[in-house]
Coordinates of C-alpha atoms in Angstrom, one line a residue:
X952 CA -25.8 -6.2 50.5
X953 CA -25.2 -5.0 47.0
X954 CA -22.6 -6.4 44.5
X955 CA -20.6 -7.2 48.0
X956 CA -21.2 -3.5 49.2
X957 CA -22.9 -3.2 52.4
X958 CA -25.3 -0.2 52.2
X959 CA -25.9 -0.3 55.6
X960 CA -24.4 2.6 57.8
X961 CA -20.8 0.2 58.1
X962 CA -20.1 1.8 54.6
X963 CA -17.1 3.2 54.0
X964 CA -15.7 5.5 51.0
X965 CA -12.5 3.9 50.8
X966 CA -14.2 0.3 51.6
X967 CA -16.2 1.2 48.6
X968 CA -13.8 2.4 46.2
X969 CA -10.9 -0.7 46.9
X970 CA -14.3 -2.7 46.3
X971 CA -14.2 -1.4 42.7
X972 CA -10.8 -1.6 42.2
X973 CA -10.6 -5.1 42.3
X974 CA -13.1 -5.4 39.4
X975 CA -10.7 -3.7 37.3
X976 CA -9.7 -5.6 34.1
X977 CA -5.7 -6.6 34.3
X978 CA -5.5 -6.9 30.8
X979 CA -6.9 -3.7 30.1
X980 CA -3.4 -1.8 29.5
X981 CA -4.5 1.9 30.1
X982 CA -3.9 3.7 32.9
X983 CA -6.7 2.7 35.5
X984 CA -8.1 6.1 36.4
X985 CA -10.2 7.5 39.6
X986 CA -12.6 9.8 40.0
X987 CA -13.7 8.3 43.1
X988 CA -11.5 9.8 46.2
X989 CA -10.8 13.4 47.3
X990 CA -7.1 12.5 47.4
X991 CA -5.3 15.1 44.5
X992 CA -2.3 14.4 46.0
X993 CA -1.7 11.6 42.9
X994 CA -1.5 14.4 39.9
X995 CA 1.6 16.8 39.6
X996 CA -1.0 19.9 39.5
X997 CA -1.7 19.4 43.3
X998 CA 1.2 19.5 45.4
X999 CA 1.6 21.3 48.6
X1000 CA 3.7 24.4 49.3
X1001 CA 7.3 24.6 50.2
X1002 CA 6.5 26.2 53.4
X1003 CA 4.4 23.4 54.8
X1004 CA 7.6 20.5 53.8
X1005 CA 10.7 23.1 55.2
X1006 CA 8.3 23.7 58.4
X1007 CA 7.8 19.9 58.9
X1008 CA 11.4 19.2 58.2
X1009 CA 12.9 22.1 60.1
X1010 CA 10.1 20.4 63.2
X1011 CA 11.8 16.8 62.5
X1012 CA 15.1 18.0 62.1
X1013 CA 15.6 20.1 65.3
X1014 CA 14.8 16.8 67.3
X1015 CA 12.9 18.6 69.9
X1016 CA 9.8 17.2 68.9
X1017 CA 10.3 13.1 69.4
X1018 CA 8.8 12.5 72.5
X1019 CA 4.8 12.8 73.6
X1020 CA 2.4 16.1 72.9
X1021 CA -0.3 17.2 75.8
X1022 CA -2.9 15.0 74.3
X1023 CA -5.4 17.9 73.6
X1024 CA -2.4 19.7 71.3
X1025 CA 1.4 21.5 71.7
X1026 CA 0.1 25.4 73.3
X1027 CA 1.6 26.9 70.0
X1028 CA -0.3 25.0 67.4
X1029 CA -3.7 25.2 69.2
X1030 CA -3.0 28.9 69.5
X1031 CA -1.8 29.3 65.7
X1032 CA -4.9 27.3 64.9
X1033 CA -7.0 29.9 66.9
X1034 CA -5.5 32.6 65.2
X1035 CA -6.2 31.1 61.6
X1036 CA -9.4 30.9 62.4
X1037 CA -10.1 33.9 64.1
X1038 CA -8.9 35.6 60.7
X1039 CA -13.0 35.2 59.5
X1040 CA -14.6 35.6 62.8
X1041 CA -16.3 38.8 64.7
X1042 CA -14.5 37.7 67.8
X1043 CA -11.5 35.9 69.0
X1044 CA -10.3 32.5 69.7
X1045 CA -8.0 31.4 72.3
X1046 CA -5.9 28.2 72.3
X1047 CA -8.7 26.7 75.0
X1048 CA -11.2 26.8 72.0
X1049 CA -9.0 24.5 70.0
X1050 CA -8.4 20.6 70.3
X1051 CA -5.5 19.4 68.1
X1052 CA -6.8 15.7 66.3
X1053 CA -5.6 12.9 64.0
X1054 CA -7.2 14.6 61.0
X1055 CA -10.8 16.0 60.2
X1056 CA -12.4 12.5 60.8
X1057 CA -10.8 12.2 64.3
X1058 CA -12.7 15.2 64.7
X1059 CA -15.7 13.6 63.7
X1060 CA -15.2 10.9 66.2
X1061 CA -15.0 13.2 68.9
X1062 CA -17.6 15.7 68.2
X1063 CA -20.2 12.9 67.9
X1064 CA -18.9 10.9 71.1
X1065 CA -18.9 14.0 72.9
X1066 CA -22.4 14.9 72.0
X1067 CA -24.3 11.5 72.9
X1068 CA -26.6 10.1 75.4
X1069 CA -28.6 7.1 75.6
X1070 CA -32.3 8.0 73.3
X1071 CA -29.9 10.9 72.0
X1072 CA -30.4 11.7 68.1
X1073 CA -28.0 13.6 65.2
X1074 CA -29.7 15.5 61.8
X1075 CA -27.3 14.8 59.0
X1076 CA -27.4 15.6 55.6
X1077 CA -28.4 13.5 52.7
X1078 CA -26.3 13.2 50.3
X1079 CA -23.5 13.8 53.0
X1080 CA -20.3 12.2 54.1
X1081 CA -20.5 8.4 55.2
X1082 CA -18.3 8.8 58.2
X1083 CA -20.8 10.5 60.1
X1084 CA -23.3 7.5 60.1
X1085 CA -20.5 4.7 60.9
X1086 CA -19.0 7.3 64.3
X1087 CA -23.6 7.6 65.3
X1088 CA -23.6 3.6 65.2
X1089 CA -20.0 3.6 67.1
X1090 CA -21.8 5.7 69.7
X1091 CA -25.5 4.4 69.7
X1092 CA -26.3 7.6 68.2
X1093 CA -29.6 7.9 66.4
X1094 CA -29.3 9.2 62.7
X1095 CA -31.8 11.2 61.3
X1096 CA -31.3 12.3 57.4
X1097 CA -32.7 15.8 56.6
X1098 CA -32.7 16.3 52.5
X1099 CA -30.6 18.8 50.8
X1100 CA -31.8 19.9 47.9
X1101 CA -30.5 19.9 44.2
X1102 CA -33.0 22.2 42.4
X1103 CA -31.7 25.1 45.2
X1104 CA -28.1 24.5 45.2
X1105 CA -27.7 21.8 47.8
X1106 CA -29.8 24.4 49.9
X1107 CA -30.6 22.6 53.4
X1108 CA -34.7 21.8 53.8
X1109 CA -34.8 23.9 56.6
X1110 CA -38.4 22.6 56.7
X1111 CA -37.5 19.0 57.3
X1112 CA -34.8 19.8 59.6
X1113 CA -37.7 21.3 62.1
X1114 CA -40.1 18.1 61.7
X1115 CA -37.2 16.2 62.6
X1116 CA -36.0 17.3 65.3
X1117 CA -37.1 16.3 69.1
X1118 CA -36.0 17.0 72.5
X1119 CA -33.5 14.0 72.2
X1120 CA -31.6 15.6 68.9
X1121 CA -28.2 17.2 70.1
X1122 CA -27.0 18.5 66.8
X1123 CA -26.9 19.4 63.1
X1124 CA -24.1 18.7 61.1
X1125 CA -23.4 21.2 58.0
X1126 CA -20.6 20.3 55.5
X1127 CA -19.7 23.5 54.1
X1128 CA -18.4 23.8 51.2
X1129 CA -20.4 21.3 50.4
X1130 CA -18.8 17.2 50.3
X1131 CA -20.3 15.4 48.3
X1132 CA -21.9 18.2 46.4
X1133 CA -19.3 20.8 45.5
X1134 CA -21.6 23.9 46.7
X1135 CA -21.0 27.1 48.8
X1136 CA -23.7 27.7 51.0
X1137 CA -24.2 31.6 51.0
X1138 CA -24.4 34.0 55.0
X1139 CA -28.1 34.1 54.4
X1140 CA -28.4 30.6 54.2
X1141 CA -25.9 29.7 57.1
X1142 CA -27.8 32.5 58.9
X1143 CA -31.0 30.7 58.7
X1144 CA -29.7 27.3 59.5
X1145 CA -28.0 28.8 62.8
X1146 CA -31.9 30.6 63.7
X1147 CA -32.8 27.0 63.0
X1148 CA -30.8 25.0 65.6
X1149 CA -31.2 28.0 68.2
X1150 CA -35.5 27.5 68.1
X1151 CA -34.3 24.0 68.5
X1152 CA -31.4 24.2 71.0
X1153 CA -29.2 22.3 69.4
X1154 CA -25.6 22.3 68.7
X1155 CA -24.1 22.8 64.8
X1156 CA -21.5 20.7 64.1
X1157 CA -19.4 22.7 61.0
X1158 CA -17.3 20.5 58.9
X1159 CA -15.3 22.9 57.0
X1160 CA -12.2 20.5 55.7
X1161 CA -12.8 21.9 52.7
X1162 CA -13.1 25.5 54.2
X1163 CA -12.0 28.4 51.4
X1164 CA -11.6 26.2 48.5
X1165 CA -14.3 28.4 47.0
X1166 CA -14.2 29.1 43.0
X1167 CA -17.6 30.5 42.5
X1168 CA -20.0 33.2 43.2
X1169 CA -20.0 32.8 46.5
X1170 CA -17.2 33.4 49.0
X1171 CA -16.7 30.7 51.6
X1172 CA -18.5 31.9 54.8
X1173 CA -17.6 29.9 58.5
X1174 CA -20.1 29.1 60.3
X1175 CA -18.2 30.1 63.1
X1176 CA -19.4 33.5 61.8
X1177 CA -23.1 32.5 64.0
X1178 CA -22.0 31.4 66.8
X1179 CA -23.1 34.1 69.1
X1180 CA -26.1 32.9 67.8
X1181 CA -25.8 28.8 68.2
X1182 CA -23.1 26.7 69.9
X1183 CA -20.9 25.8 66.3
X1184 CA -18.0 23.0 66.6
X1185 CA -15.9 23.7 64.0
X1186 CA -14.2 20.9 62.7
X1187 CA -10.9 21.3 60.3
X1188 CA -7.7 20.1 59.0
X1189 CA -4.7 21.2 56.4
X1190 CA -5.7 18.1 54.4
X1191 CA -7.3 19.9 51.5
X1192 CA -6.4 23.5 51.5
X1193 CA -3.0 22.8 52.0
X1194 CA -3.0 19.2 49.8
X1195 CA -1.4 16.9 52.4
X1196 CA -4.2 14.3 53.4
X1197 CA -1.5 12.1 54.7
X1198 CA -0.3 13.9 57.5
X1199 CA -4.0 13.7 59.4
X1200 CA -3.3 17.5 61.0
X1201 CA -6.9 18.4 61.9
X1202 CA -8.8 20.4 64.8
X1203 CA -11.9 20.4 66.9
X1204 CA -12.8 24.1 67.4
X1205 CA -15.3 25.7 70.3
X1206 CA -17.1 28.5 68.2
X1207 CA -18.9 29.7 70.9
X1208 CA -18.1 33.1 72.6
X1209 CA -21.4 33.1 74.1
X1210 CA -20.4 30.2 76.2
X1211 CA -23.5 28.1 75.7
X1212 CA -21.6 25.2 75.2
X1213 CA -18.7 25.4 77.5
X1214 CA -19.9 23.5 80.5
X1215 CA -16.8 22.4 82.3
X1216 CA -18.5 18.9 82.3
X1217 CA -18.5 18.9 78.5
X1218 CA -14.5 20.3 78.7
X1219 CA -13.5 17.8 80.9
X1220 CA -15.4 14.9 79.0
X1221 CA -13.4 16.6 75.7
X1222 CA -10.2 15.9 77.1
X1223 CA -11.0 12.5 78.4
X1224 CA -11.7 11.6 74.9
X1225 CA -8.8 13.1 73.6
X1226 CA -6.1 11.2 76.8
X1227 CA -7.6 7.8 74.4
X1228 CA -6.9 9.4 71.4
X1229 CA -3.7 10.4 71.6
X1230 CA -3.2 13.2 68.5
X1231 CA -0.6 13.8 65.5
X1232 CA 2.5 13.0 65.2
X1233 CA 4.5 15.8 67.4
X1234 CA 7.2 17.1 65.1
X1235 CA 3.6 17.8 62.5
X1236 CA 2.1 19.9 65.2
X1237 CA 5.6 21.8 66.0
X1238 CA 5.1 22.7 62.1
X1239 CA 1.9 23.7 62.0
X1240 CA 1.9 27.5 63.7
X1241 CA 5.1 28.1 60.6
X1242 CA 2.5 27.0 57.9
X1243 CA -0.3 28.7 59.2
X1244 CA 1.4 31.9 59.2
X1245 CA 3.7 31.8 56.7
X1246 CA 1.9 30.4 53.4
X1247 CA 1.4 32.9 50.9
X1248 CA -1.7 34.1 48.8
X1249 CA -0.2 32.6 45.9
X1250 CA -0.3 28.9 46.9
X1251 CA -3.6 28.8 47.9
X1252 CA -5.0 31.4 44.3
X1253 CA -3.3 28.3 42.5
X1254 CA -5.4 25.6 44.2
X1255 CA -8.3 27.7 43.8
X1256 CA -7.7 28.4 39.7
X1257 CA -6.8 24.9 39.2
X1258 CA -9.7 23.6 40.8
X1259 CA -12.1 26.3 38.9
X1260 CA -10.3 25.0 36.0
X1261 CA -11.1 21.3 36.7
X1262 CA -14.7 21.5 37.8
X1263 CA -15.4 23.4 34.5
X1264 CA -14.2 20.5 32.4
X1265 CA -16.1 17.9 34.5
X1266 CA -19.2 20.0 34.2
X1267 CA -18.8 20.8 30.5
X1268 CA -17.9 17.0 29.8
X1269 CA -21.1 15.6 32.2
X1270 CA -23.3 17.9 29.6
X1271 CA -22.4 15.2 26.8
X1272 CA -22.6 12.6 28.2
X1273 CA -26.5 12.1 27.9
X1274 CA -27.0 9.5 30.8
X1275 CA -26.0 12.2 33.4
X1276 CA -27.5 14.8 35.0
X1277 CA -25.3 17.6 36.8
X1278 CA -28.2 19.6 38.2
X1279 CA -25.3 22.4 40.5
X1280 CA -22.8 23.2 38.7
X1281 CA -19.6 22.9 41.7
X1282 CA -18.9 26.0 43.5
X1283 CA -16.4 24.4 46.0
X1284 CA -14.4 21.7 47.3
X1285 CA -13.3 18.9 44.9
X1286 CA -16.8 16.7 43.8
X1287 CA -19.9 17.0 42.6
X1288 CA -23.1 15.1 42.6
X1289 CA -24.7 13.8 39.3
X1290 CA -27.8 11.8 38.7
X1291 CA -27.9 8.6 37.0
X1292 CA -31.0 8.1 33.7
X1293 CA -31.2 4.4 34.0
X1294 CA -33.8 4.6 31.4
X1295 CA -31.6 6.1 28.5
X1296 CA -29.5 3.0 29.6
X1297 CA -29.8 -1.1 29.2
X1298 CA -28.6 -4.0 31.4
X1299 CA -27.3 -1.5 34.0
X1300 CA -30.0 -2.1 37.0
X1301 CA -28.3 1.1 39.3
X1302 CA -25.5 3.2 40.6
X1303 CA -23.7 0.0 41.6
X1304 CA -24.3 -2.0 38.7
X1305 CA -23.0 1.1 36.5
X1306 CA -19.7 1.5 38.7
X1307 CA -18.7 -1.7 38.8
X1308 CA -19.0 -2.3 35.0
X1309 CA -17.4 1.1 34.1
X1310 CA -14.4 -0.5 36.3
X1311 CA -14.0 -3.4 34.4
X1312 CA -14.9 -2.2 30.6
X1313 CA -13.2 1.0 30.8
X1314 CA -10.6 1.3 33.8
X1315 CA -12.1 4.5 35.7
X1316 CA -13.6 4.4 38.8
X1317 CA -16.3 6.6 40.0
X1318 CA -18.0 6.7 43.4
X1319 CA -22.0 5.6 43.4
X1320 CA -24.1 7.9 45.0
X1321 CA -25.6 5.1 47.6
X1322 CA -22.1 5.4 49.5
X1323 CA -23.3 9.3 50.5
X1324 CA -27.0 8.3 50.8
X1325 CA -28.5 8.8 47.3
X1326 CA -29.6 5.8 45.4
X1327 CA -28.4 6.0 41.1
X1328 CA -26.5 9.1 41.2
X1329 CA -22.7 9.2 41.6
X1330 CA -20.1 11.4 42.9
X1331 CA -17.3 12.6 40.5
X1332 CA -14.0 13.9 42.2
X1333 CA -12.6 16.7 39.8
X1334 CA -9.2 17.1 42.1
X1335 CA -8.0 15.6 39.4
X1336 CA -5.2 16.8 36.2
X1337 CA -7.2 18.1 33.2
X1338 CA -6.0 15.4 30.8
X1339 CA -6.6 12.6 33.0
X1340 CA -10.1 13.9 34.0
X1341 CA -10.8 14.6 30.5
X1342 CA -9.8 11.3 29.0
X1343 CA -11.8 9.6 32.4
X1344 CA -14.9 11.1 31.1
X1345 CA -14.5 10.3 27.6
X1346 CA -14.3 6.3 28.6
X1347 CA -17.3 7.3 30.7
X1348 CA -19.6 8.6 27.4
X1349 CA -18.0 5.6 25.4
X1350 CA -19.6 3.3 28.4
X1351 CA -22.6 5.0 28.0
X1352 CA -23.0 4.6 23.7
X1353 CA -22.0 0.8 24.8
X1354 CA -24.7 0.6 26.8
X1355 CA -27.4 3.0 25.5
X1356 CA -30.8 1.7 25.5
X1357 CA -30.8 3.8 22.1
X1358 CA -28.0 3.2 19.8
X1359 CA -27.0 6.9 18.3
X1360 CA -28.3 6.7 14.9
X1361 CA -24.6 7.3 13.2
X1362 CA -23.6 4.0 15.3
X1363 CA -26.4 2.5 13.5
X1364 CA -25.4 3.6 10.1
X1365 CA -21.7 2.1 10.6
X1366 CA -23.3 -1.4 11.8
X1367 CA -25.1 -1.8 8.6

């Protein structure tokens, strides 16, 4: 227990960052920003299309969506949600592939429940996303971190992932693009990872919420792509693409058109899981197969620009700030990693210590790096409107010359 944060595997994202907002300063009259959750639903710049609202309100409205959905989906969403994703595949999903569920992290749940067994293990990646570990401990499911690394782009340590891994490890898990880290992994890369968990036989589990919000180099690739390779679960949602976190519309998606995975066992142990589940809201699923096939180009090249737009400014800004350390510029999704140089800084003892104090002296809140599994670097969300991120990060460098184990010699000259 740090500061009253539990760094154990109970920690929680939004545990964390209501943790820091209570150390904010009430007399502090600016506006209390955060860079600290992936919710861009707060800033004018991020707002979903009309298509998505008329389809949910056209759903509502007809009143033929008020009573229970088959637990496992509505037929017509699981099969629009097969046909999105069949869009990047070399083969075709049908709606049996698909399980409708209450959001990406539902999903999670799910995958992970599905997957253990008593003396059963999971490979996740480190920095990753925190949910993982709290679901493994849920399920008595073994965690075992493999490192990704900064110096190659977030690349996975392929290397470490093979050491590892036993005959009790049922999956890996690949966040792609990348959460916390803001990469794209390239179809080399995802190639080799797929060889990987085949010499392994073990299953991928794809989290790709943040699938084709892609502003760099690299194009977002599913891992779906390999599955005639290895067994993928794809896991999903509308949250981010289509900016409407609230309305917890994910999907758990059988990649596998080899059938490796398909027992009927598993199935049938699927849809148990999902009869205590229950799903989304009805009159959201009667929506979904409208959005999916109706939203234009346009919508999404604006979420992409903006977001290119906003990531540049956080990167450009991190370079000034002389405490931080971006060593990836972001690619994708809406964060990035950044390491912390405690030494260029006094009385601040780690990534903790330096969030909860930039709370209180400055009214921003940023996310410390122990919450994703790394110790004194944080996680910046850029899903944010320029002039808010811009004026976040210039309280951040003004936290840093208050705190600078070396005062700037022109503050030095003013003091005398």
């Amino acid at each position: 227990m740090e500061n009253g944060i539990d760094t154990t595997q109970s920690i929680t994202i939004k545990g964390i960052v209501s943790l820091i907002m209570s150390h904010i300063d009430e007399t502090d009259r600016r506006k209390v920003i955060s860079l600290g959750m992936g919710d861009p639903t707060a800033y004018s710049c991020f707002t979903t299309t009309c298509v998505a609202e008329e389809a949910v309100s056209d759903a509502l409205f007809s009143e033929k969506f008020n009573g229970y959905a088959p637990t496992i989906g509505l037929p017509q969403t699981r099969k629009a949600i097969a046909d999105y994703l069949s869009r990047d595949l070399p083969y075709k999903l049908s709606s049996e592939d698909v399980f409708v569920t209450s959001g990406c992290t539902n999903a999670i749940d799910i995958a992970l429940s599905t997957l253990a067994y008593p003396g059963a293990n999971i490979l996740l990646p480190r920095p990753g996303f925190p949910i993982y570990e709290l679901c493994a401990s849920f399920r008595n499911l073994e965690v075992r971190h493999f490192d990704l690394l900064p110096e190659k782009g977030w690349e996975v340590n392929i290397g470490e992932v093979e050491a590892l891994a036993d005959h009790n490890t049922v999956a890996i898990v690949v966040i792609n693009p990348g959460n916390p880290c803001g990469n794209v992994y390239n179809y080399q890369h995802l190639k080799k990872i797929a060889g990987t968990a085949r010499k392994l036989g073990i299953v991928v589990v794809a989290d790709e919420v943040y699938g084709h919000l892609a502003f760099g180099s690299k194009p977002f690739v599913p891992m779906g792509v390999f599955g005639s390779i290895v067994p993928v679960l794809t896991l999903g949602s509308l949250s981010k693409r289509w900016i409407v976190p609230g309305w917890r519309l994910g999907w758990f998606a059988i990649t596998d058109p080899s059938g490796m995975f398909k027992n009927p066992k598993i199935v049938e142990r699927l849809k148990k899981y999902f009869d205590i589940y229950g799903g989304p809201a009805t009159f959201i699923q009667a929506a979904v197969p409208h959005i999916l096939e109706e939203t234009n180009e346009v919508f999404f090249r604006k979420t992409i620009n903006t977001l290119k737009q906003t990531s540049g400014l956080c990167f450009a800004a991190i370079k000034e700030i002389p405490c931080l350390i971006c060593p990836h510029k972001p690619e994708g999704s809406m964060a990035v990693m950044v390491k912390l140089n405690l030494s260029l800084l006094q009385d601040i003892t780690d990534d903790i210590d330096f969030c909860f104090k930039l709370a209180k002296e400055e009214s921003v809140v940023i996310l410390p790096g122990v919450a994703v599994g790394l110790k004194n670097w944080l996680r910046i969300t850029f899903a944010v409107e320029p002039a808010s991120l811009e004026e976040a990060l210039r309280r951040v460098k003004s936290f840093y010359l208050r705190h600078a184990s070396q005062q700037p010699e022109y503050l030095t000259l003013d003091a005398d």
